[in-house]
Amino acid sequence: MMTYSNIYLTSKYSELALKEATLAAKRGEVPVGAVIVHGPTGRIIALGSNKVIEDKDPSAHAEVVAIRAACKALGSERLIDCDLYVTLEPCPMCAQLISFARIRRLYFAAHDEKGGGVENGPRVLHAKSCHHRPEIYGGIGASAAEKLLKDFFQSKR
């Protein structure tokens, strides 16, 4: 059950993910941002944004960048009790990584009908073969994330 304080914190972390996405856009990257939080304490563990172009790495999605940083910060390959906030529905690659990392809860803003892998496309986290299923909350702060993405791609045309 979402309490007022949970909604406030969710909004706070979602806004921080949006700031990360805005920074990515300023670097010419697709504007996606991510924040990893230790759920029980609310401590921010890692931030990430797309770095595909910057790192010349097709796997450098915001979720991957944040999960790698969080694992390093915690000294563990598992992020048990951690929550991920991201501005766009994770793609299939990122959804599988979220499962492997044992993320506790996934909060995402905009749905991605074309490239998503959570509630669209292959629905990786709902597959029988998925070893770990986080709680999933989609559409949190969707309008701001959708606007940022739309503006970014319109500027590229």
Short mmCIF file of N, CA, C and O in Angstrom, two decimals, residues 8-134:
data_model
loop_
_atom_site.label_atom_id
_atom_site.label_comp_id
_atom_site.label_asym_id
_atom_site.label_seq_id
_atom_site.Cartn_x
_atom_site.Cartn_y
_atom_site.Cartn_z
N TYR A 8 5.51 10.56 -1.72
CA TYR A 8 6.45 11.69 -1.74
C TYR A 8 7.84 11.22 -2.14
O TYR A 8 8.48 11.82 -3.01
N LEU A 9 8.32 10.14 -1.52
CA LEU A 9 9.66 9.64 -1.82
C LEU A 9 9.74 9.13 -3.26
O LEU A 9 10.73 9.37 -3.95
N THR A 10 8.70 8.44 -3.71
CA THR A 10 8.68 7.96 -5.08
C THR A 10 8.79 9.13 -6.04
O THR A 10 9.56 9.09 -7.00
N SER A 11 8.07 10.20 -5.77
CA SER A 11 8.12 11.40 -6.60
C SER A 11 9.53 12.01 -6.57
O SER A 11 10.06 12.40 -7.61
N LYS A 12 10.13 12.06 -5.41
CA LYS A 12 11.47 12.64 -5.24
C LYS A 12 12.49 11.86 -6.07
O LYS A 12 13.29 12.45 -6.80
N TYR A 13 12.46 10.53 -5.99
CA TYR A 13 13.41 9.71 -6.73
C TYR A 13 13.13 9.75 -8.22
O TYR A 13 14.05 9.75 -9.03
N SER A 14 11.86 9.80 -8.59
CA SER A 14 11.49 9.90 -10.01
C SER A 14 11.97 11.22 -10.60
O SER A 14 12.43 11.26 -11.74
N GLU A 15 11.87 12.30 -9.83
CA GLU A 15 12.37 13.60 -10.29
C GLU A 15 13.88 13.58 -10.47
O GLU A 15 14.41 14.17 -11.41
N LEU A 16 14.57 12.89 -9.59
CA LEU A 16 16.02 12.76 -9.71
C LEU A 16 16.39 11.96 -10.97
O LEU A 16 17.32 12.32 -11.68
N ALA A 17 15.63 10.91 -11.26
CA ALA A 17 15.86 10.15 -12.49
C ALA A 17 15.62 11.04 -13.71
O ALA A 17 16.37 10.97 -14.70
N LEU A 18 14.61 11.89 -13.65
CA LEU A 18 14.33 12.81 -14.76
C LEU A 18 15.47 13.81 -14.94
O LEU A 18 15.83 14.15 -16.08
N LYS A 19 16.08 14.25 -13.85
CA LYS A 19 17.24 15.14 -13.96
C LYS A 19 18.40 14.43 -14.65
O LYS A 19 19.10 15.02 -15.48
N GLU A 20 18.59 13.16 -14.33
CA GLU A 20 19.63 12.37 -14.99
C GLU A 20 19.34 12.25 -16.48
O GLU A 20 20.24 12.34 -17.31
N ALA A 21 18.07 12.04 -16.83
CA ALA A 21 17.67 11.94 -18.23
C ALA A 21 17.93 13.26 -18.96
O ALA A 21 18.39 13.26 -20.11
N THR A 22 17.66 14.36 -18.30
CA THR A 22 17.90 15.69 -18.90
C THR A 22 19.39 15.89 -19.17
O THR A 22 19.77 16.42 -20.21
N LEU A 23 20.23 15.44 -18.25
CA LEU A 23 21.68 15.52 -18.46
C LEU A 23 22.11 14.69 -19.66
O LEU A 23 22.97 15.11 -20.44
N ALA A 24 21.50 13.51 -19.81
CA ALA A 24 21.81 12.66 -20.96
C ALA A 24 21.45 13.38 -22.26
O ALA A 24 22.24 13.38 -23.22
N ALA A 25 20.28 14.00 -22.29
CA ALA A 25 19.85 14.73 -23.49
C ALA A 25 20.83 15.83 -23.84
O ALA A 25 21.16 16.03 -25.02
N LYS A 26 21.34 16.54 -22.85
CA LYS A 26 22.29 17.62 -23.09
C LYS A 26 23.60 17.10 -23.67
O LYS A 26 24.31 17.84 -24.36
N ARG A 27 23.91 15.82 -23.42
CA ARG A 27 25.11 15.20 -23.99
C ARG A 27 24.82 14.56 -25.34
O ARG A 27 25.70 13.92 -25.93
N GLY A 28 23.56 14.66 -25.82
CA GLY A 28 23.19 14.07 -27.09
C GLY A 28 22.77 12.61 -27.00
O GLY A 28 22.57 11.95 -28.01
N GLU A 29 22.62 12.12 -25.78
CA GLU A 29 22.19 10.74 -25.56
C GLU A 29 20.67 10.70 -25.48
O GLU A 29 20.04 11.69 -25.11
N VAL A 30 20.08 9.54 -25.78
CA VAL A 30 18.64 9.38 -25.59
C VAL A 30 18.37 9.64 -24.11
O VAL A 30 19.03 9.07 -23.23
N PRO A 31 17.42 10.53 -23.80
CA PRO A 31 17.22 10.96 -22.42
C PRO A 31 16.50 9.94 -21.53
O PRO A 31 15.29 9.96 -21.38
N VAL A 32 17.30 9.08 -20.96
CA VAL A 32 16.81 8.11 -19.98
C VAL A 32 17.71 8.21 -18.77
O VAL A 32 18.94 8.22 -18.89
N GLY A 33 17.09 8.30 -17.59
CA GLY A 33 17.84 8.39 -16.34
C GLY A 33 17.35 7.36 -15.35
O GLY A 33 16.20 6.92 -15.41
N ALA A 34 18.24 6.97 -14.45
CA ALA A 34 17.92 5.94 -13.46
C ALA A 34 18.52 6.29 -12.10
O ALA A 34 19.57 6.93 -12.01
N VAL A 35 17.83 5.85 -11.06
CA VAL A 35 18.28 6.04 -9.68
C VAL A 35 18.06 4.72 -8.95
O VAL A 35 17.00 4.11 -9.07
N ILE A 36 19.05 4.31 -8.18
CA ILE A 36 18.91 3.11 -7.35
C ILE A 36 18.97 3.54 -5.89
O ILE A 36 19.87 4.27 -5.48
N VAL A 37 17.96 3.09 -5.15
CA VAL A 37 17.77 3.48 -3.75
C VAL A 37 17.72 2.24 -2.88
O VAL A 37 17.10 1.24 -3.26
N HIS A 38 18.36 2.30 -1.73
CA HIS A 38 18.20 1.23 -0.75
C HIS A 38 16.82 1.42 -0.14
O HIS A 38 16.58 2.40 0.58
N GLY A 39 15.90 0.54 -0.46
CA GLY A 39 14.50 0.69 -0.10
C GLY A 39 14.23 0.95 1.37
O GLY A 39 13.55 1.92 1.72
N PRO A 40 14.76 0.12 2.27
CA PRO A 40 14.44 0.31 3.69
C PRO A 40 14.93 1.63 4.30
O PRO A 40 14.30 2.18 5.17
N THR A 41 16.07 2.15 3.80
CA THR A 41 16.62 3.37 4.39
C THR A 41 16.35 4.61 3.55
O THR A 41 16.47 5.73 4.04
N GLY A 42 16.07 4.43 2.25
CA GLY A 42 15.88 5.56 1.36
C GLY A 42 17.17 6.18 0.89
O GLY A 42 17.16 7.22 0.22
N ARG A 43 18.29 5.56 1.19
CA ARG A 43 19.60 6.09 0.79
C ARG A 43 19.82 5.87 -0.70
O ARG A 43 19.61 4.77 -1.21
N ILE A 44 20.22 6.91 -1.39
CA ILE A 44 20.51 6.79 -2.82
C ILE A 44 21.86 6.09 -2.96
O ILE A 44 22.86 6.54 -2.42
N ILE A 45 21.85 4.98 -3.71
CA ILE A 45 23.06 4.18 -3.90
C ILE A 45 23.78 4.58 -5.18
O ILE A 45 25.01 4.64 -5.21
N ALA A 46 23.03 4.81 -6.26
CA ALA A 46 23.66 5.11 -7.55
C ALA A 46 22.72 5.89 -8.45
O ALA A 46 21.50 5.77 -8.34
N LEU A 47 23.32 6.64 -9.35
CA LEU A 47 22.60 7.36 -10.40
C LEU A 47 23.15 6.88 -11.74
O LEU A 47 24.31 6.46 -11.82
N GLY A 48 22.33 6.98 -12.76
CA GLY A 48 22.82 6.61 -14.08
C GLY A 48 21.99 7.27 -15.16
O GLY A 48 20.84 7.62 -14.95
N SER A 49 22.62 7.45 -16.31
CA SER A 49 21.91 7.94 -17.49
C SER A 49 22.54 7.26 -18.69
O SER A 49 23.63 6.69 -18.60
N ASN A 50 21.84 7.30 -19.81
CA ASN A 50 22.36 6.67 -21.01
C ASN A 50 23.75 7.21 -21.34
O ASN A 50 23.99 8.41 -21.30
N LYS A 51 24.66 6.28 -21.68
CA LYS A 51 26.02 6.64 -22.07
C LYS A 51 26.46 5.83 -23.29
O LYS A 51 27.63 5.55 -23.47
N VAL A 52 25.49 5.45 -24.09
CA VAL A 52 25.76 4.60 -25.26
C VAL A 52 26.75 5.28 -26.20
O VAL A 52 27.74 4.68 -26.62
N ILE A 53 26.51 6.53 -26.54
CA ILE A 53 27.37 7.27 -27.46
C ILE A 53 28.68 7.63 -26.77
O ILE A 53 29.77 7.40 -27.31
N GLU A 54 28.57 8.17 -25.57
CA GLU A 54 29.76 8.60 -24.82
C GLU A 54 30.75 7.47 -24.61
O GLU A 54 31.96 7.63 -24.81
N ASP A 55 30.25 6.30 -24.21
CA ASP A 55 31.13 5.15 -23.93
C ASP A 55 31.34 4.25 -25.14
O ASP A 55 32.09 3.28 -25.06
N LYS A 56 30.65 4.56 -26.25
CA LYS A 56 30.70 3.70 -27.44
C LYS A 56 30.42 2.26 -27.05
O LYS A 56 31.14 1.33 -27.40
N ASP A 57 29.30 2.11 -26.32
CA ASP A 57 28.92 0.82 -25.75
C ASP A 57 27.40 0.67 -25.86
O ASP A 57 26.66 1.37 -25.16
N PRO A 58 26.93 -0.21 -26.73
CA PRO A 58 25.48 -0.35 -26.90
C PRO A 58 24.75 -0.86 -25.66
O PRO A 58 23.53 -0.75 -25.58
N SER A 59 25.48 -1.38 -24.68
CA SER A 59 24.83 -1.84 -23.45
C SER A 59 24.80 -0.77 -22.36
O SER A 59 24.25 -1.02 -21.28
N ALA A 60 25.32 0.41 -22.63
CA ALA A 60 25.42 1.46 -21.60
C ALA A 60 24.10 2.22 -21.44
O ALA A 60 24.06 3.44 -21.49
N HIS A 61 23.02 1.47 -21.22
CA HIS A 61 21.72 2.06 -20.93
C HIS A 61 21.74 2.59 -19.50
O HIS A 61 22.54 2.14 -18.66
N ALA A 62 20.86 3.52 -19.19
CA ALA A 62 20.82 4.14 -17.86
C ALA A 62 20.73 3.09 -16.75
O ALA A 62 21.42 3.20 -15.73
N GLU A 63 19.88 2.08 -16.94
CA GLU A 63 19.72 1.04 -15.92
C GLU A 63 21.02 0.27 -15.71
O GLU A 63 21.40 -0.03 -14.57
N VAL A 64 21.70 -0.06 -16.79
CA VAL A 64 22.96 -0.81 -16.71
C VAL A 64 24.02 0.03 -15.98
O VAL A 64 24.71 -0.47 -15.09
N VAL A 65 24.12 1.29 -16.37
CA VAL A 65 25.09 2.20 -15.74
C VAL A 65 24.83 2.28 -14.23
O VAL A 65 25.75 2.16 -13.41
N ALA A 66 23.56 2.47 -13.85
CA ALA A 66 23.21 2.59 -12.43
C ALA A 66 23.43 1.27 -11.68
O ALA A 66 23.94 1.28 -10.55
N ILE A 67 23.03 0.16 -12.27
CA ILE A 67 23.20 -1.14 -11.60
C ILE A 67 24.67 -1.45 -11.40
O ILE A 67 25.08 -1.92 -10.32
N ARG A 68 25.50 -1.20 -12.40
CA ARG A 68 26.95 -1.43 -12.24
C ARG A 68 27.51 -0.59 -11.11
O ARG A 68 28.30 -1.06 -10.29
N ALA A 69 27.12 0.68 -11.07
CA ALA A 69 27.62 1.58 -10.01
C ALA A 69 27.13 1.13 -8.64
O ALA A 69 27.89 1.16 -7.65
N ALA A 70 25.88 0.71 -8.55
CA ALA A 70 25.33 0.26 -7.26
C ALA A 70 26.02 -1.01 -6.77
O ALA A 70 26.33 -1.14 -5.59
N CYS A 71 26.24 -1.95 -7.68
CA CYS A 71 26.93 -3.19 -7.30
C CYS A 71 28.33 -2.89 -6.79
O CYS A 71 28.77 -3.46 -5.78
N LYS A 72 29.02 -1.98 -7.47
CA LYS A 72 30.36 -1.60 -7.04
C LYS A 72 30.30 -0.92 -5.67
O LYS A 72 31.10 -1.22 -4.78
N ALA A 73 29.34 0.00 -5.49
CA ALA A 73 29.22 0.73 -4.22
C ALA A 73 28.91 -0.21 -3.06
O ALA A 73 29.41 -0.01 -1.94
N LEU A 74 28.10 -1.23 -3.31
CA LEU A 74 27.70 -2.16 -2.25
C LEU A 74 28.63 -3.37 -2.15
O LEU A 74 28.51 -4.16 -1.21
N GLY A 75 29.51 -3.53 -3.12
CA GLY A 75 30.42 -4.68 -3.11
C GLY A 75 29.69 -6.00 -3.27
O GLY A 75 30.05 -7.00 -2.65
N SER A 76 28.66 -6.00 -4.10
CA SER A 76 27.84 -7.21 -4.28
C SER A 76 27.27 -7.25 -5.68
O SER A 76 26.99 -6.21 -6.28
N GLU A 77 27.06 -8.46 -6.19
CA GLU A 77 26.40 -8.62 -7.49
C GLU A 77 24.89 -8.63 -7.35
O GLU A 77 24.17 -8.68 -8.34
N ARG A 78 24.39 -8.58 -6.14
CA ARG A 78 22.96 -8.57 -5.86
C ARG A 78 22.56 -7.25 -5.21
O ARG A 78 23.26 -6.74 -4.33
N LEU A 79 21.42 -6.73 -5.65
CA LEU A 79 20.92 -5.47 -5.09
C LEU A 79 19.61 -5.74 -4.34
O LEU A 79 18.61 -5.07 -4.56
N ILE A 80 19.66 -6.72 -3.49
CA ILE A 80 18.51 -7.09 -2.67
C ILE A 80 18.14 -5.90 -1.79
O ILE A 80 19.03 -5.21 -1.27
N ASP A 81 16.87 -5.62 -1.64
CA ASP A 81 16.36 -4.48 -0.88
C ASP A 81 16.58 -3.14 -1.58
O ASP A 81 16.40 -2.09 -0.97
N CYS A 82 16.96 -3.16 -2.86
CA CYS A 82 17.13 -1.92 -3.61
C CYS A 82 16.00 -1.73 -4.61
O CYS A 82 15.47 -2.70 -5.15
N ASP A 83 15.65 -0.48 -4.82
CA ASP A 83 14.60 -0.10 -5.75
C ASP A 83 15.21 0.69 -6.89
O ASP A 83 16.13 1.49 -6.68
N LEU A 84 14.69 0.48 -8.11
CA LEU A 84 15.17 1.18 -9.29
C LEU A 84 14.08 2.09 -9.81
O LEU A 84 12.94 1.65 -10.01
N TYR A 85 14.42 3.34 -10.00
CA TYR A 85 13.54 4.34 -10.60
C TYR A 85 14.15 4.70 -11.95
O TYR A 85 15.33 5.07 -12.02
N VAL A 86 13.37 4.60 -13.01
CA VAL A 86 13.87 4.89 -14.35
C VAL A 86 12.79 5.63 -15.14
O VAL A 86 11.60 5.42 -14.92
N THR A 87 13.23 6.47 -16.05
CA THR A 87 12.29 7.34 -16.76
C THR A 87 11.59 6.67 -17.94
O THR A 87 10.63 7.22 -18.46
N LEU A 88 12.06 5.51 -18.35
CA LEU A 88 11.45 4.80 -19.48
C LEU A 88 11.38 3.32 -19.16
O LEU A 88 12.32 2.77 -18.54
N GLU A 89 10.31 2.69 -19.57
CA GLU A 89 10.17 1.24 -19.38
C GLU A 89 11.44 0.55 -19.87
O GLU A 89 11.88 0.76 -21.00
N PRO A 90 12.05 -0.29 -19.05
CA PRO A 90 13.28 -0.97 -19.46
C PRO A 90 13.09 -1.86 -20.68
O PRO A 90 12.05 -2.50 -20.85
N CYS A 91 14.13 -1.90 -21.51
CA CYS A 91 14.15 -2.78 -22.67
C CYS A 91 14.35 -4.23 -22.19
O CYS A 91 14.61 -4.46 -21.00
N PRO A 92 14.24 -5.21 -23.07
CA PRO A 92 14.42 -6.59 -22.64
C PRO A 92 15.78 -6.87 -21.98
O PRO A 92 15.85 -7.59 -20.98
N MET A 93 16.86 -6.29 -22.52
CA MET A 93 18.18 -6.48 -21.92
C MET A 93 18.21 -5.98 -20.48
O MET A 93 18.67 -6.67 -19.57
N CYS A 94 17.70 -4.78 -20.27
CA CYS A 94 17.71 -4.18 -18.94
C CYS A 94 16.76 -4.91 -18.00
O CYS A 94 17.06 -5.07 -16.81
N ALA A 95 15.62 -5.36 -18.52
CA ALA A 95 14.68 -6.12 -17.69
C ALA A 95 15.33 -7.39 -17.17
O ALA A 95 15.19 -7.74 -15.99
N GLN A 96 16.08 -8.07 -18.03
CA GLN A 96 16.76 -9.30 -17.59
C GLN A 96 17.82 -8.97 -16.54
O GLN A 96 17.96 -9.68 -15.54
N LEU A 97 18.54 -7.88 -16.73
CA LEU A 97 19.55 -7.46 -15.76
C LEU A 97 18.91 -7.12 -14.42
O LEU A 97 19.45 -7.46 -13.36
N ILE A 98 17.76 -6.48 -14.45
CA ILE A 98 17.03 -6.15 -13.22
C ILE A 98 16.71 -7.43 -12.45
O ILE A 98 16.85 -7.49 -11.23
N SER A 99 16.31 -8.46 -13.17
CA SER A 99 16.04 -9.75 -12.54
C SER A 99 17.32 -10.35 -11.96
O SER A 99 17.35 -10.79 -10.81
N PHE A 100 18.39 -10.38 -12.76
CA PHE A 100 19.65 -10.96 -12.29
C PHE A 100 20.19 -10.23 -11.06
O PHE A 100 20.77 -10.84 -10.17
N ALA A 101 20.00 -8.91 -11.01
CA ALA A 101 20.50 -8.11 -9.89
C ALA A 101 19.62 -8.22 -8.65
O ALA A 101 19.97 -7.75 -7.59
N ARG A 102 18.46 -8.84 -8.81
CA ARG A 102 17.51 -9.04 -7.70
C ARG A 102 16.97 -7.73 -7.15
O ARG A 102 16.77 -7.56 -5.94
N ILE A 103 16.72 -6.77 -8.06
CA ILE A 103 16.10 -5.50 -7.67
C ILE A 103 14.76 -5.79 -6.99
O ILE A 103 13.99 -6.61 -7.46
N ARG A 104 14.50 -5.12 -5.89
CA ARG A 104 13.28 -5.35 -5.11
C ARG A 104 12.04 -4.77 -5.79
O ARG A 104 11.01 -5.44 -5.91
N ARG A 105 12.13 -3.50 -6.22
CA ARG A 105 11.00 -2.83 -6.86
C ARG A 105 11.49 -2.03 -8.05
O ARG A 105 12.55 -1.40 -7.99
N LEU A 106 10.69 -2.03 -9.11
CA LEU A 106 10.97 -1.26 -10.31
C LEU A 106 9.87 -0.22 -10.47
O LEU A 106 8.69 -0.57 -10.52
N TYR A 107 10.27 1.04 -10.53
CA TYR A 107 9.36 2.14 -10.81
C TYR A 107 9.81 2.75 -12.14
O TYR A 107 10.97 3.14 -12.26
N PHE A 108 8.91 2.82 -13.11
CA PHE A 108 9.30 3.48 -14.36
C PHE A 108 8.23 4.47 -14.77
O PHE A 108 7.07 4.34 -14.42
N ALA A 109 8.66 5.46 -15.55
CA ALA A 109 7.77 6.55 -15.95
C ALA A 109 7.05 6.20 -17.25
O ALA A 109 5.96 5.64 -17.22
N ALA A 110 7.64 6.51 -18.37
CA ALA A 110 7.00 6.33 -19.67
C ALA A 110 6.99 4.87 -20.10
O ALA A 110 7.99 4.17 -19.93
N HIS A 111 5.89 4.45 -20.67
CA HIS A 111 5.81 3.12 -21.28
C HIS A 111 6.50 3.18 -22.64
O HIS A 111 6.48 4.23 -23.30
N ASP A 112 7.09 2.08 -23.06
CA ASP A 112 7.77 2.01 -24.35
C ASP A 112 7.15 0.89 -25.17
O ASP A 112 7.56 -0.26 -25.08
N GLU A 113 6.13 1.25 -25.96
CA GLU A 113 5.41 0.24 -26.74
C GLU A 113 6.29 -0.44 -27.77
O GLU A 113 6.09 -1.60 -28.09
N LYS A 114 7.27 0.27 -28.29
CA LYS A 114 8.14 -0.28 -29.34
C LYS A 114 9.31 -1.09 -28.77
O LYS A 114 9.60 -2.17 -29.26
N GLY A 115 9.99 -0.57 -27.77
CA GLY A 115 11.21 -1.21 -27.29
C GLY A 115 11.17 -1.74 -25.87
O GLY A 115 12.17 -2.25 -25.37
N GLY A 116 10.04 -1.59 -25.21
CA GLY A 116 9.94 -2.03 -23.82
C GLY A 116 9.99 -3.54 -23.67
O GLY A 116 9.64 -4.28 -24.58
N GLY A 117 10.41 -3.97 -22.49
CA GLY A 117 10.50 -5.40 -22.23
C GLY A 117 9.85 -5.81 -20.93
O GLY A 117 10.00 -6.95 -20.50
N VAL A 118 9.11 -4.89 -20.30
CA VAL A 118 8.49 -5.19 -19.01
C VAL A 118 6.98 -5.36 -19.17
O VAL A 118 6.45 -6.44 -18.89
N GLU A 119 6.31 -4.32 -19.59
CA GLU A 119 4.86 -4.39 -19.80
C GLU A 119 4.50 -4.44 -21.28
O GLU A 119 3.35 -4.60 -21.63
N ASN A 120 5.50 -4.26 -22.13
CA ASN A 120 5.34 -4.36 -23.58
C ASN A 120 6.35 -5.38 -24.09
O ASN A 120 7.20 -5.87 -23.34
N GLY A 121 6.26 -5.69 -25.37
CA GLY A 121 7.22 -6.62 -25.97
C GLY A 121 7.22 -7.98 -25.28
O GLY A 121 6.16 -8.52 -24.97
N PRO A 122 8.41 -8.51 -25.01
CA PRO A 122 8.49 -9.87 -24.46
C PRO A 122 8.10 -10.02 -22.99
O PRO A 122 8.01 -11.14 -22.49
N ARG A 123 7.87 -8.91 -22.30
CA ARG A 123 7.46 -8.96 -20.89
C ARG A 123 8.36 -9.90 -20.09
O ARG A 123 7.91 -10.83 -19.43
N VAL A 124 9.65 -9.64 -20.14
CA VAL A 124 10.68 -10.49 -19.55
C VAL A 124 10.41 -10.84 -18.10
O VAL A 124 10.56 -12.00 -17.69
N LEU A 125 9.99 -9.87 -17.31
CA LEU A 125 9.81 -10.11 -15.87
C LEU A 125 8.55 -10.91 -15.56
O LEU A 125 8.34 -11.29 -14.41
N HIS A 126 7.74 -11.18 -16.57
CA HIS A 126 6.53 -11.98 -16.38
C HIS A 126 6.70 -13.40 -16.95
O HIS A 126 5.80 -14.23 -16.81
N ALA A 127 7.83 -13.66 -17.59
CA ALA A 127 8.07 -14.97 -18.22
C ALA A 127 8.30 -16.05 -17.16
O ALA A 127 8.84 -15.78 -16.08
N LYS A 128 7.91 -17.27 -17.49
CA LYS A 128 8.13 -18.40 -16.57
C LYS A 128 9.61 -18.61 -16.30
O LYS A 128 9.98 -19.09 -15.23
N SER A 129 10.45 -18.27 -17.26
CA SER A 129 11.89 -18.47 -17.11
C SER A 129 12.56 -17.42 -16.23
O SER A 129 13.74 -17.54 -15.90
N CYS A 130 11.84 -16.40 -15.83
CA CYS A 130 12.40 -15.33 -15.00
C CYS A 130 12.59 -15.83 -13.57
O CYS A 130 11.66 -16.30 -12.94
N HIS A 131 13.82 -15.73 -13.09
CA HIS A 131 14.15 -16.25 -11.76
C HIS A 131 13.74 -15.33 -10.62
O HIS A 131 13.51 -15.78 -9.50
N HIS A 132 13.71 -14.05 -10.88
CA HIS A 132 13.34 -13.08 -9.84
C HIS A 132 12.44 -12.03 -10.46
O HIS A 132 12.77 -11.43 -11.48
N ARG A 133 11.31 -11.78 -9.83
CA ARG A 133 10.35 -10.77 -10.31
C ARG A 133 10.22 -9.66 -9.28
O ARG A 133 9.68 -9.88 -8.19
N PRO A 134 10.68 -8.47 -9.62
CA PRO A 134 10.48 -7.35 -8.69
C PRO A 134 9.03 -6.91 -8.73
O PRO A 134 8.29 -7.23 -9.65
#
